[in-house]
Amino acid sequence: MTDYYEILGVPRDASAEQIKKSYRKLARELHPDVAGEAGEERFKDVARAYEVLSNPDKRQQYDMGVDPSSPSGGAGAGFGNGFGFQDIFETFFGGGGAPAGPVPRARRGQDALVRMDIDLAEAAFGAKRELQVDTAVVCSTCSGNGCRPGTDLKTCEVCHGRGNVQRVARSFLGQVMTTAPCAACQGFGTVIPEPCADCSGEGRVRSRRTLTVNVPAGVDTGTRIKLTSQGEVGPGGGPAGDLYVEIREKPHETFVRRGDDLHCTLQVPMTAAALGTVLELETLDGEQEIDLRPGTQPGQVVTLKGLGVGHLHAGGRGDLNVHVEVQVPAGLDEEQTELLRSLATLRGEERPEPRLTAAHPGVFSRLRDKLSGR
Ligand SMILES: [Zn+2]
Ligand SMILES: [Zn+2]
């Protein structure tokens, strides 16, 4: 007598759960789609073993020495009866099969992505911007149902509105009932007898429209602004996906942005740096006074608080950092030379002592920036 326990690889006292688990595992491995024809014979053996061992009555019979699935044995139940093909299908198709009812025609549309270039001031303060988008919108002729005006959807005559059809298929397992989407209506359960001429029954058309986008202060390159339900309308006039506007910030000719802080370089004549001065600076907020103290050094940074970029979704703004670049006069005429000589004499700097210090790390980063063209 065939050893069904051995075929399923379970002990004689295996629980029903163990048997089921082992069977499913084997069925998956030996399925003809996976194992090819080579697995077919073993698959049948496994299925037969499971048919017997999964049924308490048959298992008892078998344990007593009678094979209930052999033609001479017991119940005489031929292969294919008695135990659920449902089980096999659950094993292969995850218990689902075809959807139970018709599929709705209207489905959610896809999200859409558009890019938008903004300048630094718009990023700093936020802006209202008009944006042209080209997406699918609901067809106004048919209001999305895809039917020519005056006509309507009709129940599918093939599946009578169920959206699926049942078929009896023959397989090596015997006759199997399968459920498949109805080909006549693509599973919708309804058909469009006369499609709308404007959308060919799609329920949506492409259209260009202008949207107003509220760009919040603090956006940066890569920031995405989500406009709910402004994406592509779905088939059958289904709800629209979302529209994402991806920000790309154009570089500014003066200000470089680091986070929400801005940086710029201010060139100051040596005399002004030495004597101190007040300068008018053109910032994003218009003209601003900047006060250079007497003795301002090259590389010194003057911070104008709160004149940077607004913090995204938070109050406050970053700062504007002004990096002072002191310009040493060149091409002096005689009089200027004399004046500077006198100054040098007064300061005892005619023959300055060489004073070496360790190079400031800033020197290297500035050099690197120059080399990399930043
Ligand atoms: Zn239409
Ligand atoms: Zn149908």
Coordinates of C-alpha atoms and ligand atoms in Angstrom, one line a residue:
M1 CA 0.0 0.0 0.0
T2 CA 1.3 3.5 -0.8
D3 CA 2.7 5.3 2.2
Y4 CA 0.8 8.6 2.1
Y5 CA 2.5 9.8 5.3
E6 CA 5.9 9.4 3.6
I7 CA 4.7 11.1 0.4
L8 CA 3.6 14.1 2.4
G9 CA 6.7 13.9 4.6
V10 CA 4.8 13.9 7.9
P11 CA 4.9 11.5 10.9
R12 CA 2.0 9.0 11.5
D13 CA 0.7 11.1 14.3
A14 CA 0.8 14.4 12.3
S15 CA -1.9 16.9 13.1
A16 CA -4.4 18.0 10.5
E17 CA -2.6 21.4 10.5
Q18 CA 0.8 19.7 9.9
I19 CA -0.6 17.7 7.0
K20 CA -2.2 20.7 5.4
K21 CA 1.0 22.8 5.7
S22 CA 3.2 20.1 4.3
Y23 CA 0.8 19.5 1.4
R24 CA 0.7 23.1 0.5
K25 CA 4.4 23.4 0.5
L26 CA 4.8 20.3 -1.7
A27 CA 2.0 21.5 -4.0
R28 CA 3.7 24.7 -4.6
E29 CA 7.0 23.1 -5.3
L30 CA 5.6 20.5 -7.6
H31 CA 3.1 22.6 -9.5
P32 CA 3.5 21.9 -13.2
D33 CA 4.1 25.6 -13.8
V34 CA 7.1 25.4 -11.6
A35 CA 8.4 21.8 -11.8
G36 CA 7.3 21.1 -15.4
E37 CA 6.0 17.7 -16.5
A38 CA 8.5 16.0 -14.3
G39 CA 6.6 17.1 -11.2
E40 CA 3.2 16.0 -12.5
E41 CA 3.3 12.4 -11.3
R42 CA 4.5 13.3 -7.9
F43 CA 2.0 16.1 -7.7
K44 CA -0.8 13.6 -8.3
D45 CA 0.6 11.4 -5.6
V46 CA 0.8 14.3 -3.2
A47 CA -2.7 15.3 -4.0
R48 CA -4.0 11.8 -3.5
A49 CA -2.1 11.4 -0.2
Y50 CA -3.6 14.7 1.0
E51 CA -7.1 13.7 -0.2
V52 CA -6.9 10.7 2.1
L53 CA -5.1 12.1 5.1
S54 CA -7.0 15.4 5.2
N55 CA -10.3 13.6 5.6
P56 CA -10.7 12.1 9.1
D57 CA -12.8 9.2 8.0
K58 CA -10.6 8.3 5.1
R59 CA -7.5 8.7 7.3
Q60 CA -8.9 6.3 9.9
Q61 CA -9.7 3.8 7.2
Y62 CA -6.2 4.1 5.8
D63 CA -4.7 3.7 9.2
M64 CA -6.6 0.5 9.5
G65 CA -5.0 -0.8 6.3
V66 CA -7.6 0.0 3.7
D67 CA -6.7 2.5 0.9
P68 CA -9.8 4.5 0.4
S69 CA -8.6 6.0 -2.8
S70 CA -7.7 2.8 -4.6
P71 CA -10.3 1.5 -6.9
S72 CA -10.8 -1.6 -4.8
G73 CA -10.8 0.3 -1.5
G74 CA -13.5 1.5 0.7
A75 CA -15.5 4.5 -0.5
G76 CA -14.2 4.1 -4.0
A77 CA -14.0 7.8 -4.4
G78 CA -12.1 8.5 -7.6
F79 CA -9.5 11.0 -7.7
G80 CA -11.0 14.4 -8.0
N81 CA -14.0 13.8 -5.8
G82 CA -14.3 14.3 -2.1
F83 CA -11.8 16.9 -1.5
G84 CA -11.9 20.4 -2.5
F85 CA -10.3 21.7 -5.6
Q86 CA -10.9 24.9 -3.9
D87 CA -8.0 24.0 -1.7
I88 CA -5.6 23.6 -4.7
F89 CA -6.7 26.9 -6.1
E90 CA -6.2 28.6 -2.8
T91 CA -2.7 27.2 -2.8
F92 CA -1.9 28.6 -6.2
F93 CA -3.9 31.7 -6.4
G94 CA -3.9 32.9 -2.8
G95 CA -7.6 32.1 -2.2
G96 CA -8.8 34.9 -4.5
G97 CA -9.6 33.8 -8.0
A98 CA -11.5 36.3 -10.1
P99 CA -13.1 39.2 -8.3
A100 CA -16.6 38.3 -7.0
G101 CA -18.4 41.2 -8.7
P102 CA -18.1 43.6 -11.6
V103 CA -15.1 45.9 -11.6
P104 CA -16.1 49.6 -11.4
R105 CA -15.5 51.6 -14.5
A106 CA -14.3 54.6 -12.7
R107 CA -10.9 54.2 -11.3
R108 CA -8.6 56.7 -9.6
G109 CA -6.2 58.5 -11.9
Q110 CA -2.5 58.8 -11.6
D111 CA -0.5 61.4 -9.7
A112 CA 1.2 63.9 -11.9
L113 CA 4.5 65.8 -11.5
V114 CA 5.4 69.1 -12.9
R115 CA 8.5 71.2 -12.4
M116 CA 8.5 74.9 -11.6
D117 CA 11.4 77.3 -11.7
I118 CA 11.3 80.0 -9.1
D119 CA 13.7 82.8 -8.2
L120 CA 15.4 83.3 -4.8
A121 CA 13.0 86.1 -3.7
E122 CA 10.0 83.8 -4.3
A123 CA 11.7 81.1 -2.2
A124 CA 12.5 83.6 0.5
F125 CA 9.0 85.2 0.8
G126 CA 6.7 82.7 -0.8
A127 CA 4.6 83.5 -3.9
K128 CA 1.4 82.9 -5.7
R129 CA 2.3 81.5 -9.1
E130 CA 0.2 80.6 -12.1
L131 CA 1.1 77.2 -13.6
Q132 CA 0.0 75.6 -16.8
V133 CA -0.7 71.9 -16.5
D134 CA -1.6 69.4 -19.1
T135 CA -3.6 66.5 -17.5
A136 CA -6.6 64.3 -18.1
V137 CA -9.8 65.9 -17.0
V138 CA -13.4 64.6 -16.9
C139 CA -15.0 64.7 -20.3
S140 CA -17.6 67.4 -20.2
T141 CA -19.6 65.9 -23.0
C142 CA -20.5 62.7 -21.2
S143 CA -19.6 63.7 -17.6
G144 CA -17.2 60.8 -17.5
N145 CA -19.5 57.9 -18.2
G146 CA -18.2 57.5 -21.7
C147 CA -21.6 57.3 -23.4
R148 CA -22.8 59.5 -26.2
P149 CA -25.2 62.1 -24.8
G150 CA -28.7 60.6 -24.7
T151 CA -27.5 57.1 -24.4
D152 CA -26.6 55.1 -21.3
L153 CA -24.6 52.1 -20.2
K154 CA -26.1 48.7 -20.8
T155 CA -25.9 45.6 -18.7
C156 CA -23.6 43.2 -20.3
E157 CA -25.5 40.4 -21.9
V158 CA -22.8 37.8 -21.7
C159 CA -22.2 38.0 -18.0
H160 CA -25.5 39.6 -17.0
G161 CA -23.7 42.3 -15.1
R162 CA -21.6 40.0 -13.0
G163 CA -18.4 41.0 -14.7
N164 CA -17.1 37.5 -14.7
V165 CA -17.9 34.2 -16.4
Q166 CA -17.5 30.7 -15.1
R167 CA -15.8 28.1 -17.2
V168 CA -15.2 24.4 -16.8
A169 CA -11.7 23.6 -17.7
R170 CA -10.2 20.2 -18.0
S171 CA -6.8 19.6 -16.5
F172 CA -4.8 16.7 -15.2
L173 CA -6.7 17.2 -12.0
G174 CA -10.0 16.5 -13.7
Q175 CA -12.7 19.1 -14.3
V176 CA -12.1 22.4 -12.7
M177 CA -14.5 25.3 -12.5
T178 CA -12.7 28.6 -13.0
T179 CA -14.0 32.2 -12.8
A180 CA -12.5 34.6 -15.3
P181 CA -13.3 38.3 -16.1
C182 CA -15.9 38.6 -18.8
A183 CA -14.2 39.3 -22.1
A184 CA -17.3 41.0 -23.6
C185 CA -17.3 43.8 -21.0
Q186 CA -13.7 43.5 -19.7
G187 CA -15.2 42.7 -16.3
F188 CA -17.1 45.9 -15.9
G189 CA -20.5 44.2 -16.1
T190 CA -21.7 46.9 -18.4
V191 CA -21.0 47.9 -21.9
I192 CA -21.1 51.3 -23.7
P193 CA -23.4 50.8 -26.6
E194 CA -22.5 54.2 -28.2
P195 CA -19.3 55.7 -27.1
C196 CA -19.0 59.5 -26.5
A197 CA -17.3 61.0 -29.6
D198 CA -15.1 63.4 -27.6
C199 CA -13.5 60.8 -25.3
S200 CA -14.1 57.6 -27.3
G201 CA -15.7 56.2 -24.2
E202 CA -12.7 56.9 -21.9
G203 CA -14.7 59.4 -19.8
R204 CA -11.7 61.7 -19.8
V205 CA -9.9 64.0 -22.2
R206 CA -6.5 65.8 -22.0
S207 CA -6.7 69.4 -21.3
R208 CA -4.5 72.4 -20.6
R209 CA -5.4 74.5 -17.7
T210 CA -4.0 77.1 -15.5
L211 CA -3.7 76.6 -11.8
T212 CA -2.7 79.0 -9.1
V213 CA 0.0 77.5 -6.9
N214 CA 0.7 78.9 -3.4
V215 CA 4.5 78.6 -3.0
P216 CA 5.3 78.8 0.7
A217 CA 8.3 80.7 1.9
G218 CA 11.3 78.4 2.5
V219 CA 10.9 76.0 -0.4
D220 CA 14.1 74.9 -2.0
T221 CA 15.2 72.9 -5.1
G222 CA 13.6 69.5 -4.8
T223 CA 10.7 70.6 -2.5
R224 CA 7.4 69.1 -3.7
I225 CA 4.1 70.9 -3.3
K226 CA 1.1 68.6 -3.3
L227 CA -2.1 69.8 -4.9
T228 CA -4.7 67.3 -3.9
S229 CA -6.9 65.9 -6.7
Q230 CA -5.3 68.1 -9.4
G231 CA -3.5 65.2 -11.1
E232 CA -4.8 62.9 -13.8
V233 CA -8.5 62.1 -13.8
G234 CA -8.9 58.3 -13.9
P235 CA -10.6 56.1 -16.5
G236 CA -14.3 56.3 -16.6
G237 CA -14.2 59.8 -15.1
G238 CA -12.7 58.3 -11.9
P239 CA -11.3 60.6 -9.1
A240 CA -8.2 62.5 -10.0
G241 CA -4.8 61.7 -8.6
D242 CA -2.7 64.4 -6.9
L243 CA -0.5 66.9 -8.6
Y244 CA 3.0 67.4 -7.3
V245 CA 4.9 70.6 -8.2
E246 CA 8.6 70.2 -7.9
I247 CA 10.5 73.3 -7.1
R248 CA 13.7 74.2 -8.9
E249 CA 15.4 77.4 -7.5
K250 CA 17.2 79.5 -10.1
P251 CA 20.7 80.6 -8.9
H252 CA 20.8 84.3 -7.8
E253 CA 23.6 86.5 -9.2
T254 CA 24.6 87.8 -5.9
F255 CA 23.3 85.7 -3.1
V256 CA 24.2 82.1 -2.5
R257 CA 21.8 80.1 -0.3
R258 CA 23.0 77.7 2.4
G259 CA 19.9 76.3 4.1
D260 CA 17.9 79.4 4.9
D261 CA 20.9 81.7 5.2
L262 CA 22.2 83.8 2.4
H263 CA 25.8 84.7 1.7
C264 CA 27.4 87.4 -0.4
T265 CA 30.7 89.1 -0.8
L266 CA 31.2 92.8 -0.3
Q267 CA 34.2 94.5 -1.8
V268 CA 35.5 97.3 0.4
P269 CA 38.4 99.6 -0.3
M270 CA 41.2 99.3 2.2
T271 CA 40.8 102.8 3.4
A272 CA 37.0 102.2 4.1
A273 CA 37.8 99.0 5.9
A274 CA 40.4 100.8 8.0
L275 CA 38.4 103.9 8.7
G276 CA 34.9 102.3 9.0
T277 CA 31.9 103.3 6.9
V278 CA 28.2 102.9 6.4
L279 CA 27.1 101.4 3.1
E280 CA 23.8 100.9 1.4
L281 CA 23.4 97.3 0.3
E282 CA 20.8 96.0 -2.1
T283 CA 19.2 93.0 -0.4
L284 CA 16.0 91.0 -1.1
D285 CA 14.3 93.4 1.3
G286 CA 15.5 96.5 -0.6
E287 CA 18.3 98.8 0.4
Q288 CA 19.7 98.1 3.8
E289 CA 22.4 99.9 5.7
I290 CA 25.5 98.0 6.7
D291 CA 27.8 99.4 9.3
L292 CA 31.4 98.5 8.9
R293 CA 33.4 99.3 12.0
P294 CA 36.8 100.9 11.8
G295 CA 39.4 98.2 11.4
T296 CA 37.2 95.8 9.5
Q297 CA 39.3 92.8 8.4
P298 CA 39.3 90.8 5.2
G299 CA 37.0 87.8 5.5
Q300 CA 35.1 89.3 8.3
V301 CA 31.4 88.5 8.2
V302 CA 28.8 91.0 9.0
T303 CA 25.4 89.3 9.7
L304 CA 22.2 91.0 8.9
K305 CA 19.7 89.2 11.1
G306 CA 16.5 87.9 9.5
L307 CA 17.2 89.0 6.0
G308 CA 17.6 85.5 4.6
V309 CA 15.1 82.9 3.4
G310 CA 11.9 82.3 5.4
H311 CA 11.8 79.0 7.3
L312 CA 9.4 76.5 5.6
H313 CA 6.2 76.1 7.5
A314 CA 7.6 77.9 10.4
G315 CA 8.0 81.5 11.5
G316 CA 11.2 83.5 11.1
R317 CA 13.9 83.8 8.5
G318 CA 17.5 83.0 8.1
D319 CA 20.2 85.6 8.0
L320 CA 22.1 87.4 5.4
N321 CA 25.9 87.0 5.9
V322 CA 28.0 89.6 4.2
H323 CA 31.6 88.5 3.7
V324 CA 34.0 91.5 3.5
E325 CA 36.6 91.4 0.9
V326 CA 39.2 94.2 1.4
Q327 CA 40.7 95.6 -1.7
V328 CA 44.3 96.7 -1.5
P329 CA 44.9 99.7 -3.8
A330 CA 47.1 99.1 -6.7
G331 CA 48.6 101.6 -9.2
L332 CA 49.2 104.3 -6.7
D333 CA 50.3 107.7 -8.1
E334 CA 53.2 109.7 -6.5
E335 CA 51.1 111.6 -4.0
Q336 CA 49.2 108.5 -2.8
T337 CA 52.5 106.6 -2.5
E338 CA 53.9 109.4 -0.3
L339 CA 50.7 109.4 1.9
L340 CA 50.9 105.7 2.4
R341 CA 54.7 105.9 3.1
S342 CA 54.0 108.5 5.8
L343 CA 51.3 106.3 7.3
A344 CA 53.7 103.3 7.3
T345 CA 56.3 105.5 9.0
L346 CA 53.8 106.7 11.6
R347 CA 52.8 103.1 12.3
G348 CA 56.4 101.9 12.3
E349 CA 55.6 99.5 9.4
E350 CA 58.3 100.5 6.9
R351 CA 60.2 97.2 7.4
P352 CA 57.6 94.9 9.1
E353 CA 58.9 91.8 10.9
P354 CA 57.8 88.6 9.1
R355 CA 55.1 87.1 11.2
L356 CA 54.2 83.6 10.2
T357 CA 51.1 81.9 11.5
A358 CA 49.5 78.6 10.7
A359 CA 47.4 78.8 7.5
H360 CA 43.7 79.3 8.3
P361 CA 41.5 76.4 7.2
G362 CA 39.4 79.0 5.4
V363 CA 42.2 79.6 2.9
F364 CA 41.9 76.0 1.7
S365 CA 38.2 75.9 1.5
R366 CA 38.2 79.2 -0.5
L367 CA 40.8 77.7 -2.7
R368 CA 38.8 74.6 -3.2
D369 CA 35.7 76.6 -4.1
K370 CA 37.7 78.5 -6.7
L371 CA 39.1 75.3 -8.2
S372 CA 35.7 73.6 -8.3
G373 CA 34.2 76.8 -9.8
R374 CA 31.7 77.4 -7.0
Ligands
ZN1 ZN -17.0 61.8 -23.2
ZN2 ZN -19.8 41.0 -19.3

